[in-house]
PDB file of C-alpha atoms in Angstrom:
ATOM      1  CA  UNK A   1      18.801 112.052 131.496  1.00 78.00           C
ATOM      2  CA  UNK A   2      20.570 109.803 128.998  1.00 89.00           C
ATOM      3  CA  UNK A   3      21.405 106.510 130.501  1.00 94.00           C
ATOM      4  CA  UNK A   4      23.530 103.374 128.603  1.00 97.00           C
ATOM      5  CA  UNK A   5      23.360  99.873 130.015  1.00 97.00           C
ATOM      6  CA  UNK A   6      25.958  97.627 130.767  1.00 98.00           C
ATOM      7  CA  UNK A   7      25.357  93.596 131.043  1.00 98.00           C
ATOM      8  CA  UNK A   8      28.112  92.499 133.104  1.00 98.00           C
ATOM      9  CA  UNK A   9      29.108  88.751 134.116  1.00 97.00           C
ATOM     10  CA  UNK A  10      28.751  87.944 137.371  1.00 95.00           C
ATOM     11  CA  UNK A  11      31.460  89.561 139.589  1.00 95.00           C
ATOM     12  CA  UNK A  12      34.993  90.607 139.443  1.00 96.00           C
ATOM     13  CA  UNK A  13      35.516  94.312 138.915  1.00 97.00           C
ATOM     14  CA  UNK A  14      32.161  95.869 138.490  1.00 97.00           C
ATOM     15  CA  UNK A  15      33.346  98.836 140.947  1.00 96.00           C
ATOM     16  CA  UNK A  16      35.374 100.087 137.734  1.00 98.00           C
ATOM     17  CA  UNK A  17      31.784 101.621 136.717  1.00 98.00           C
ATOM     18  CA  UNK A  18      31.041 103.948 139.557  1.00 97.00           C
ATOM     19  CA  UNK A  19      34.768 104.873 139.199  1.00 97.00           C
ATOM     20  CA  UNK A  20      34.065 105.639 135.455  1.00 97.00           C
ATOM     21  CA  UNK A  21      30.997 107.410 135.945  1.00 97.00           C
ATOM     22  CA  UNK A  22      33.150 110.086 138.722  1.00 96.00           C
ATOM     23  CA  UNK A  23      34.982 110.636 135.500  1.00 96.00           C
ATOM     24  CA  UNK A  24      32.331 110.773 133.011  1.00 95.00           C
ATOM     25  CA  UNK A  25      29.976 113.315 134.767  1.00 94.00           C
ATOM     26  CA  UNK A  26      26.852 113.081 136.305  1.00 91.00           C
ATOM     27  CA  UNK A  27      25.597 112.183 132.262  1.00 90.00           C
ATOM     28  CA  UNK A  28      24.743 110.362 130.681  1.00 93.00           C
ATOM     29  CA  UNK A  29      24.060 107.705 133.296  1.00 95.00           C
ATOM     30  CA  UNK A  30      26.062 104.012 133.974  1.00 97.00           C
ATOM     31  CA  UNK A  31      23.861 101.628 134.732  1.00 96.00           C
ATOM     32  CA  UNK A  32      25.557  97.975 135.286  1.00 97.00           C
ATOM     33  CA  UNK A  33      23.013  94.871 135.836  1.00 96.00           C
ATOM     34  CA  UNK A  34      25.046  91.419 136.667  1.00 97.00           C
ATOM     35  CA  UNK A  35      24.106  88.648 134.086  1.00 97.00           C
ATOM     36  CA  UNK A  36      24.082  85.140 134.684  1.00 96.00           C
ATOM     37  CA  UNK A  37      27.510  83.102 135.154  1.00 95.00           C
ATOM     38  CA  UNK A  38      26.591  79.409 135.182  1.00 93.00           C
ATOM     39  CA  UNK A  39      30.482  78.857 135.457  1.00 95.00           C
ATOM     40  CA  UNK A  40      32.887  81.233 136.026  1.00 95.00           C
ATOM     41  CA  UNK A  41      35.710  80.009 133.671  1.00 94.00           C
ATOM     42  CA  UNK A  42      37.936  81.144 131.203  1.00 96.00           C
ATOM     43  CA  UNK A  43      36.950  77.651 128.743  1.00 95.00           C
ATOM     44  CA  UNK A  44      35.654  78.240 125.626  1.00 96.00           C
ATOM     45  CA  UNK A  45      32.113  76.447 126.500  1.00 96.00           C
ATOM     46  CA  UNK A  46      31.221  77.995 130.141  1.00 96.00           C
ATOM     47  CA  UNK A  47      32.152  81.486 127.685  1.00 96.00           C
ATOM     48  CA  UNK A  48      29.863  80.448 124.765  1.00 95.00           C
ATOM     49  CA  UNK A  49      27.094  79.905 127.715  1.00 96.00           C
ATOM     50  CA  UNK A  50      27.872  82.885 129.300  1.00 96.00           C
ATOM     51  CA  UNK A  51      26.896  84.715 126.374  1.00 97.00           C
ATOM     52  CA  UNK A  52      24.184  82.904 125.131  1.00 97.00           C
ATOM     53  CA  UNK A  53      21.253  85.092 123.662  1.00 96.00           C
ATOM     54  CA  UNK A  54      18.835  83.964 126.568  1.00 96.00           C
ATOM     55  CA  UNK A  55      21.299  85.252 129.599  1.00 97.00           C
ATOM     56  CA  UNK A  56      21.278  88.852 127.924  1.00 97.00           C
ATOM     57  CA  UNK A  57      17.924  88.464 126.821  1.00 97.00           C
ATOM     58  CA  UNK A  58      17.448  88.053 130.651  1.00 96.00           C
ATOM     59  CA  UNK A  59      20.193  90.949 131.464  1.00 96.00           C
ATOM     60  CA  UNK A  60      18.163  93.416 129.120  1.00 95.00           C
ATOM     61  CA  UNK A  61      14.927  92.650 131.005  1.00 93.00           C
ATOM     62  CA  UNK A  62      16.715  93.319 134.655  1.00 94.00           C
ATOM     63  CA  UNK A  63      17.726  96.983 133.032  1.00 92.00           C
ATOM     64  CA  UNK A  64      14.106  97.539 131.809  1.00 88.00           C
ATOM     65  CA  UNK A  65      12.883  96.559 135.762  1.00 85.00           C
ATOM     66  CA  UNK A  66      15.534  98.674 137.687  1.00 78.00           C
ATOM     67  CA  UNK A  67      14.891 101.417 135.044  1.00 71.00           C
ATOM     68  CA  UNK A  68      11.166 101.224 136.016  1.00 64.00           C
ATOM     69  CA  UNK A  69       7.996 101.739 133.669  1.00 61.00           C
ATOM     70  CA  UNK A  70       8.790 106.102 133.222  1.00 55.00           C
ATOM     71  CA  UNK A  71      11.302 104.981 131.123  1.00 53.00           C
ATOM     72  CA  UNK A  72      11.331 103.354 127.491  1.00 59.00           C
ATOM     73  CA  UNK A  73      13.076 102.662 125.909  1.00 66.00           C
ATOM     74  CA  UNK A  74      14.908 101.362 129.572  1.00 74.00           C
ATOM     75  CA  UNK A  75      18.719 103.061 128.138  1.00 91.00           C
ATOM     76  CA  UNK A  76      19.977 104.821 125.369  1.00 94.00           C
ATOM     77  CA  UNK A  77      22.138 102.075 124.388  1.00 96.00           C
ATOM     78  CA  UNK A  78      22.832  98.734 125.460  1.00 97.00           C
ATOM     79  CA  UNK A  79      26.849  97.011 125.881  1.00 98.00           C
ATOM     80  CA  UNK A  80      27.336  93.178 126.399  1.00 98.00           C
ATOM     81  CA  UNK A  81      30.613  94.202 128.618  1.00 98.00           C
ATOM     82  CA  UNK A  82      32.083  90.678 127.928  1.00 98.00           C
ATOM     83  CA  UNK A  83      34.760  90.355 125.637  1.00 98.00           C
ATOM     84  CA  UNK A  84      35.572  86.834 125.852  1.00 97.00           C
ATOM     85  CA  UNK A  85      32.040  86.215 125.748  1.00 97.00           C
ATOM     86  CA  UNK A  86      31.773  88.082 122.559  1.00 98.00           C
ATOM     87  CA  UNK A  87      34.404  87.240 120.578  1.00 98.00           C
ATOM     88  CA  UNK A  88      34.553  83.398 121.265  1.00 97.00           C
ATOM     89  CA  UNK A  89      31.572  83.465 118.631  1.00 98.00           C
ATOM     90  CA  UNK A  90      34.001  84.478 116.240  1.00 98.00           C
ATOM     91  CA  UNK A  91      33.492  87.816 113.781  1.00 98.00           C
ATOM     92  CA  UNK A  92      30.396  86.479 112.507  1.00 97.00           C
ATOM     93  CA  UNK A  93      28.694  84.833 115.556  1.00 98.00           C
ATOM     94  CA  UNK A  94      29.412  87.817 117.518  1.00 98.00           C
ATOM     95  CA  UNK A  95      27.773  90.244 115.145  1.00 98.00           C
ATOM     96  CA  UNK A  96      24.718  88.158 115.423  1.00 98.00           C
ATOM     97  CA  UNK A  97      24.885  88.072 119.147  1.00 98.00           C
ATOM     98  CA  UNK A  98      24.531  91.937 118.583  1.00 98.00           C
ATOM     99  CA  UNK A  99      21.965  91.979 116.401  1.00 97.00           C
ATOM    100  CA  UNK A 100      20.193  89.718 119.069  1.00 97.00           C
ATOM    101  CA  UNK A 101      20.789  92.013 121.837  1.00 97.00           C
ATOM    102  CA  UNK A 102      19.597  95.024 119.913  1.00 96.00           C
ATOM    103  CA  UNK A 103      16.515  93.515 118.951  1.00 96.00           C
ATOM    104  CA  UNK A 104      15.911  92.715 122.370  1.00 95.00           C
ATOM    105  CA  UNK A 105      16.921  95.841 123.742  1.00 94.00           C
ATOM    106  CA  UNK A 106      15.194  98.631 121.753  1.00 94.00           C
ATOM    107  CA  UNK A 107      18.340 100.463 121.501  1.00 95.00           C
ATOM    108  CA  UNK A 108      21.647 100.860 119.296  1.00 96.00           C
ATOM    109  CA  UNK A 109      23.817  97.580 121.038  1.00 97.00           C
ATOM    110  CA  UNK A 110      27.474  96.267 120.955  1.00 98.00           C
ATOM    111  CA  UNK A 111      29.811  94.352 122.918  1.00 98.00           C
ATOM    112  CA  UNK A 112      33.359  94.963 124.108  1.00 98.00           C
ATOM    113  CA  UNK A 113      34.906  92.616 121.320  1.00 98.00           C
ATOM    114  CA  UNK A 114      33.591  94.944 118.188  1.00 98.00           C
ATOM    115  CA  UNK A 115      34.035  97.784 121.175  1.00 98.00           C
ATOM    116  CA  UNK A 116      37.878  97.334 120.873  1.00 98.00           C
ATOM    117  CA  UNK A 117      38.342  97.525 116.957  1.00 97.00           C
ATOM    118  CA  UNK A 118      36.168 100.369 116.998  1.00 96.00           C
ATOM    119  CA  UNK A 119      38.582 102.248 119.217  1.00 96.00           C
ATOM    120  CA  UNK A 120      41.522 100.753 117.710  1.00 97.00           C
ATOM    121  CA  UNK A 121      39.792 102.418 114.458  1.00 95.00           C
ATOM    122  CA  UNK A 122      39.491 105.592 116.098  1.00 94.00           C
ATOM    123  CA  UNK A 123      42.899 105.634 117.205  1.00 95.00           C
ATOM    124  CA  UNK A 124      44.458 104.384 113.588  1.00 95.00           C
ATOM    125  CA  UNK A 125      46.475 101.720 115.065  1.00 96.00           C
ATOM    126  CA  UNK A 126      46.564  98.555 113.184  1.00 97.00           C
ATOM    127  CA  UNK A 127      49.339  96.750 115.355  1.00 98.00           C
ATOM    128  CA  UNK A 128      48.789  96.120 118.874  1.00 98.00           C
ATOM    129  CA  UNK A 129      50.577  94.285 121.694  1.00 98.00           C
ATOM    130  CA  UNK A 130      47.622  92.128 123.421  1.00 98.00           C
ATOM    131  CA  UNK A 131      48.218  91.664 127.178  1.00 98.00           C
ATOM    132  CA  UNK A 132      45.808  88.603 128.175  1.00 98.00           C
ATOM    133  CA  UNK A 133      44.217  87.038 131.411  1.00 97.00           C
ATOM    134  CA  UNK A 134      43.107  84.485 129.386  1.00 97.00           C
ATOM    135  CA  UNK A 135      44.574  80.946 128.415  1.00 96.00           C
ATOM    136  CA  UNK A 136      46.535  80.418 125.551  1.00 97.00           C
ATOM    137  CA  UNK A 137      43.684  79.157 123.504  1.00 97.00           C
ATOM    138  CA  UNK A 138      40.873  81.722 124.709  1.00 97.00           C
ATOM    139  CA  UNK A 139      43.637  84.706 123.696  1.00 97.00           C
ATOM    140  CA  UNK A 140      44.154  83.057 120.779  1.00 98.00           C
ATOM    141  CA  UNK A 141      40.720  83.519 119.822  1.00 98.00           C
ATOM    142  CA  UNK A 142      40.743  87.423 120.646  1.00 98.00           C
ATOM    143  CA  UNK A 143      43.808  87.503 118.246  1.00 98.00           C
ATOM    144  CA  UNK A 144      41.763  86.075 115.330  1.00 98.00           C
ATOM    145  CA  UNK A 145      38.751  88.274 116.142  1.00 98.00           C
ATOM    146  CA  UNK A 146      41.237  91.767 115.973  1.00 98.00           C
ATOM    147  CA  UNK A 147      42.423  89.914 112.606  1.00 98.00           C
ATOM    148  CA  UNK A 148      39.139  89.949 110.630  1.00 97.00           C
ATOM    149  CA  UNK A 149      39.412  93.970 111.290  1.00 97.00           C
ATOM    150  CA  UNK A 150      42.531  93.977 109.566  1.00 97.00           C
ATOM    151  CA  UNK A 151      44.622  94.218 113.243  1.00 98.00           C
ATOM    152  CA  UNK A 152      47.610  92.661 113.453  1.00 98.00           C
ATOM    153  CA  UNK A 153      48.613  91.421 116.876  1.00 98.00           C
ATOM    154  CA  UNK A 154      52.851  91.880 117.333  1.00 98.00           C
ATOM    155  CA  UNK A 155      52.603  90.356 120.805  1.00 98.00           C
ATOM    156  CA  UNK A 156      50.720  88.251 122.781  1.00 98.00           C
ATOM    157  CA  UNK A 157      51.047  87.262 126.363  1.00 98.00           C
ATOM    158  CA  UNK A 158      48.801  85.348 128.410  1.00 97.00           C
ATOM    159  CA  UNK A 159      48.483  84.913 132.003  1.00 97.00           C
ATOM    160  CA  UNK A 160      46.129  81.884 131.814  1.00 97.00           C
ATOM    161  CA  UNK A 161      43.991  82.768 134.298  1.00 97.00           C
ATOM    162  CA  UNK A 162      41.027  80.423 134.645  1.00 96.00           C
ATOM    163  CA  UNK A 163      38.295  82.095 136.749  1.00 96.00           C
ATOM    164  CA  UNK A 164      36.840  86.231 136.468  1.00 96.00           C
ATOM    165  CA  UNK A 165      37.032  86.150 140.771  1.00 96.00           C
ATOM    166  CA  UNK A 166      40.575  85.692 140.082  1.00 97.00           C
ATOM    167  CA  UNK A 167      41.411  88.301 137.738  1.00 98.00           C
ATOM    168  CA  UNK A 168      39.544  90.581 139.772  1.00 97.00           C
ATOM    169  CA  UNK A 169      41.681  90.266 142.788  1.00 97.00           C
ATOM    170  CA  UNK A 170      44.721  92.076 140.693  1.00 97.00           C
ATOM    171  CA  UNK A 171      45.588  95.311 141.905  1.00 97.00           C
ATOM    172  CA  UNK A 172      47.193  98.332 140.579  1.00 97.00           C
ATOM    173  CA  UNK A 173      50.843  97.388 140.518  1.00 97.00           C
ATOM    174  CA  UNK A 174      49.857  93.879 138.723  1.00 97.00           C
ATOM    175  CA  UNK A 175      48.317  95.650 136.335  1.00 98.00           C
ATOM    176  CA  UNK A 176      50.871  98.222 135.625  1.00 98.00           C
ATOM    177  CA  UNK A 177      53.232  95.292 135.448  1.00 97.00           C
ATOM    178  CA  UNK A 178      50.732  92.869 132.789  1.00 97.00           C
ATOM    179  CA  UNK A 179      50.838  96.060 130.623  1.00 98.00           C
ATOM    180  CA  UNK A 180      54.269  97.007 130.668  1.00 97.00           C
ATOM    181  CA  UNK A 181      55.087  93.070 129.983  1.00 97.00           C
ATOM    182  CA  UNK A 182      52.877  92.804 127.467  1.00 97.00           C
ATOM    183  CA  UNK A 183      54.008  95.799 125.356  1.00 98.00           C
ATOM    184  CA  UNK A 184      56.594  95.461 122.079  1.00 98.00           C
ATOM    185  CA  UNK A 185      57.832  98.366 120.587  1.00 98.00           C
ATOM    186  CA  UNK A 186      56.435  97.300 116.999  1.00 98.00           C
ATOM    187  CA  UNK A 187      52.888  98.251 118.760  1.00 98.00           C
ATOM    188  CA  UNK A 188      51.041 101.177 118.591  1.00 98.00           C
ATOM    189  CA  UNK A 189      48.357 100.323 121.277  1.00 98.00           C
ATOM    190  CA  UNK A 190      48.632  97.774 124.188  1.00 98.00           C
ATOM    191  CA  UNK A 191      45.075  95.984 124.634  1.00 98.00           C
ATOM    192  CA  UNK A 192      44.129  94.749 128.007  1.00 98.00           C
ATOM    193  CA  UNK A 193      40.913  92.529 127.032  1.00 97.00           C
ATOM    194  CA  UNK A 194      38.854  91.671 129.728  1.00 97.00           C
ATOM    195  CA  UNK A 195      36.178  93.168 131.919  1.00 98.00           C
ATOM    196  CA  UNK A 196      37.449  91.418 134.893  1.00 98.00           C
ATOM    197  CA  UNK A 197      40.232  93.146 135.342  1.00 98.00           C
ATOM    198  CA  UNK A 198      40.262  96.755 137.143  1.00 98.00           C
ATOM    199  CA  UNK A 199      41.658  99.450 135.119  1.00 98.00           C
ATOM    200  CA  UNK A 200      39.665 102.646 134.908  1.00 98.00           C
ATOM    201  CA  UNK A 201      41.503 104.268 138.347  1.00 97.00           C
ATOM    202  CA  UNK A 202      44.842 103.894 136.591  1.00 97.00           C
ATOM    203  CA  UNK A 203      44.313 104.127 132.473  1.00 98.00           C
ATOM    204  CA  UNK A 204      46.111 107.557 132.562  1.00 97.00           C
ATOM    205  CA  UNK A 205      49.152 106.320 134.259  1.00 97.00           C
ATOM    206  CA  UNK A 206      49.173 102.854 132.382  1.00 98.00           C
ATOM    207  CA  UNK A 207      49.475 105.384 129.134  1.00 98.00           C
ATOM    208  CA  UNK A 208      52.079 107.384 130.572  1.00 97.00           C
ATOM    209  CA  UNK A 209      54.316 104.389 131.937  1.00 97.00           C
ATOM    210  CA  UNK A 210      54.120 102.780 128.250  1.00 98.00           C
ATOM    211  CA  UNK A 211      53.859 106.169 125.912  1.00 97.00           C
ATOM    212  CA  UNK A 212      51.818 104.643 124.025  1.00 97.00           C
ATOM    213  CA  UNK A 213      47.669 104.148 124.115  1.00 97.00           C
ATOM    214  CA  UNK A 214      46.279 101.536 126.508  1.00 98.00           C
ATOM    215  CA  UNK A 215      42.775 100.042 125.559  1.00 98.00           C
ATOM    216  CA  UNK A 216      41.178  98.409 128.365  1.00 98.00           C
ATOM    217  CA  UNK A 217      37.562  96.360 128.478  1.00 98.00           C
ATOM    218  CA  UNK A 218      35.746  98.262 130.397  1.00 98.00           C
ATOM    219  CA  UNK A 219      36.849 101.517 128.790  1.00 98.00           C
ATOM    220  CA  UNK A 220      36.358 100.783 125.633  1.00 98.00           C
ATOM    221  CA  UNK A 221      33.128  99.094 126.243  1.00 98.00           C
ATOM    222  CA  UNK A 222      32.109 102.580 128.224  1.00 97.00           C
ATOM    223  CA  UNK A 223      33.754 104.533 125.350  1.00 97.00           C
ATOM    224  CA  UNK A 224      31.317 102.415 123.044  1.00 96.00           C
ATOM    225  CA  UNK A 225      28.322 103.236 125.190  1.00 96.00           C
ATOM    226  CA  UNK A 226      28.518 106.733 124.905  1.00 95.00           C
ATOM    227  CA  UNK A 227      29.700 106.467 121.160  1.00 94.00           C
ATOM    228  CA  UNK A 228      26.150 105.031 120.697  1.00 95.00           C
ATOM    229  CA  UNK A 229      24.256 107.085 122.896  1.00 94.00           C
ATOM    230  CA  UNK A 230      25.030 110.288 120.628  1.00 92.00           C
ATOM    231  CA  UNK A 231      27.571 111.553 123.498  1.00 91.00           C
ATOM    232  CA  UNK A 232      30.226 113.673 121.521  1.00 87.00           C
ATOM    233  CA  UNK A 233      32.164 115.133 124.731  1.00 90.00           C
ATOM    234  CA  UNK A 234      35.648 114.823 124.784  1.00 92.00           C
ATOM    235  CA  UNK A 235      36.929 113.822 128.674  1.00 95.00           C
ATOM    236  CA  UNK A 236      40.007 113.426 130.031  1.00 94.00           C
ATOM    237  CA  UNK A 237      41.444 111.390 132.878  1.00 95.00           C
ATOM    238  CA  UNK A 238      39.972 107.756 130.674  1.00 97.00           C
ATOM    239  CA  UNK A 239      42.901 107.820 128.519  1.00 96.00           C
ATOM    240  CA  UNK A 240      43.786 109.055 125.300  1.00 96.00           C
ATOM    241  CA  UNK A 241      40.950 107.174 123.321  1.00 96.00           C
ATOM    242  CA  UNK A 242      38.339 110.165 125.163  1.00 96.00           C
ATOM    243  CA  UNK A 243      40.883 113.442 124.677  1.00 92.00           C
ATOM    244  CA  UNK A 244      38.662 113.494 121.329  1.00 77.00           C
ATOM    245  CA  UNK A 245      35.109 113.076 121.054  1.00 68.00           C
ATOM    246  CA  UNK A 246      33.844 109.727 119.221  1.00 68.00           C
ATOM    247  CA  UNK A 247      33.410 110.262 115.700  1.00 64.00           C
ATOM    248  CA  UNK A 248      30.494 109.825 114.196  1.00 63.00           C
ATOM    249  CA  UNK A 249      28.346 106.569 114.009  1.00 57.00           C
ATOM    250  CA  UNK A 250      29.156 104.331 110.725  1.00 54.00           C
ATOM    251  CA  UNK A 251      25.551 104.213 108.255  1.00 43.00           C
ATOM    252  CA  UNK A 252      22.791 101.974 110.132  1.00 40.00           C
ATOM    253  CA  UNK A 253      23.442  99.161 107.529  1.00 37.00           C
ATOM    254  CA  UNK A 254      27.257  99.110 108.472  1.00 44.00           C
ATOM    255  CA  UNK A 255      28.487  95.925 109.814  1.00 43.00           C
ATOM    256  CA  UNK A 256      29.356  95.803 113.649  1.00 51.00           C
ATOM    257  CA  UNK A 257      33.178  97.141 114.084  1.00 47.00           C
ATOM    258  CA  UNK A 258      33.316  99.175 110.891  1.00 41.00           C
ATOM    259  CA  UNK A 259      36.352 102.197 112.321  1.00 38.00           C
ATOM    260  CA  UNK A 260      35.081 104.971 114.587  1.00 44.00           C
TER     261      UNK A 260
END
C-alpha cells in the first residue's frame, strides 16, 4: 500500500490527519511523525530552528522506524507540514530545505509553503486574501514567499498568535469567522496558512460560506502528498482543490512550486 509521510511540529491539530485520511480512503496511507519543537513560537528564530535540516533529518528517520525494515523506501513521498517553518527561509532557502529533505528521505519531498503555490497554480488564482495566525512580521514573510510565484496578496489579516498550542485550541466557528474576515472580494482564493489550525472537518463549508476556494495547510500539504505519490483520484468532501485530480508532476529538474 502506498503510504506519504508527514513531519509535523510538535502538537496543535495533528487529529486533522486521521480526519483526512476518513476522507481520502483507506489509500494511500497518512502517516504523521511529530518533529522536534525546541520552542513553540510564532518568532522568526524558534521557526528557522524548527525547521532546521537536522530536526527533519531526525523526523525522516522516526518514519523509516515506525514504517519498520519491510518497507523502503519508508513512504512514497515525504511533506515538511510546516509552513511557517518553510517559508521563513525565504523562496530560495526553502527550496534547499527541500532538496535536503529529499535527499534524506529517498522519496519525491515538499513542504506546505511551495504546497500552497502549487495549488494556487492548480486552481489559476493569482490573487488571494491571506487569513493569518501569525504576527504581523511572520505573515509578512508568507506574503513575500506567494510573491516570488507571481501571487499577489489583496488582503492580509493577522491574528498574531504567538504559540501552535494556541492556535490549536480554535474551533469551528473561529475558524469560519478568521476566513470569512479575512476574505476581499478582489480574491479568488482565501489562504489559511498554518498547520496548527484545524480545518479539514469543515473545508467544504468554509468554501460554501465564502463562494470562493479555501486553501488550508494541512490540505494542501495532504493534497501535495498525494500529488507526489502518483495519486490521480479526484475526492470530494476536501474542497474544491480535490474535485479534480492533481495534474501531472512538473519535469524532475523543475524548481520547487513550478504550477500544478
Amino acid at each position: 500500500m502506498q503510504s506519504i509521510g508527514f513531519l509535523y511540529p510538535g502538537y496543535s491539530a495533528e487529529d486533522d490527519y486521521p480526519t483526512a485520511q476518513r476522507l481520502v480512503g483507506e489509500s494511500p496511507r497518512l502517516r504523521l511523525v511529530h518533529t522536534e519543537m525546541r520552542e513553540d513560537a510564532h518568532r522568526v528564530d524558534a521557526l528557522l530552528d524548527i525547521g532546521s535540516d537536522d530536526v527533519l533529518a531526525a523526523g525522516v528517520r522516526d518514519l523509516a522506524d515506525a514504517a519498520g525494515p519491510a518497507e523502503e523506501p519508508a513512504c512514497d513521498a515525504v511533506i515538511w507540514a510546516c509552513t511557517s517553518g518553510s517559508f521563513v527561509f525565504g523562496w530560495d532557502g526553502a527550496s534547499e530545505q527541500v532538496a535536503a529533505l529529499q535527499e534524506v528521505a529517498g522519496a519525491p519531498a515538499s513542504s506546505t509553503s511551495f504546497a500552497f503555490t502549487d495549488a494556487c497554480g492548480r486552481l489559476g488564482v493569482s490573487r488571494v486574501a491571506v487569513a493569518a495566525t501569525y504576527p504581523a512580521d511572520v505573515a509578512e514573510r508568507f506574503v513575500t514567499f506567494l510573491a516570488t510565484a507571481g501571487i499577489s496578496v489583496v488582503q492580509l489579516s493577522t491574528l498574531g498568535i504567538v504559540t501552535a498550542a494556541e492556535v490549536g485550541t480554535l474551533g469551528r466557528d473561529r475558524v469560519l469567522e478568521v476566513a470569512a474576515a479575512g476574505d476581499h472580494p478582489d480574491a479568488e482564493a482565501v489562504l489559511l496558512p498554518d498547520t496548527a489550525l484545524h480545518t479539514m472537518a469543515w473545508l467544504d463549508e468554509l468554501e460554501q460560506r465564502l463562494g470562493k476556494p479555501v486553501l488550508t495547510a494541512n490540505q494542501v500539504s495532504i493534497w501535495q502528498g498525494l500529488r507526489l505519490a502518483g495519486d490521480r483520484t479526484a475526492r470530494t468532501g476536501l474542497g474544491r482543490l480535490f474535485t479534480e485530480p492533481p495534474a501531472e508532476l512538473p519535469p524532475a529538474d523543475a524548481a520547487p512550486g513550478n504550477p500544478a
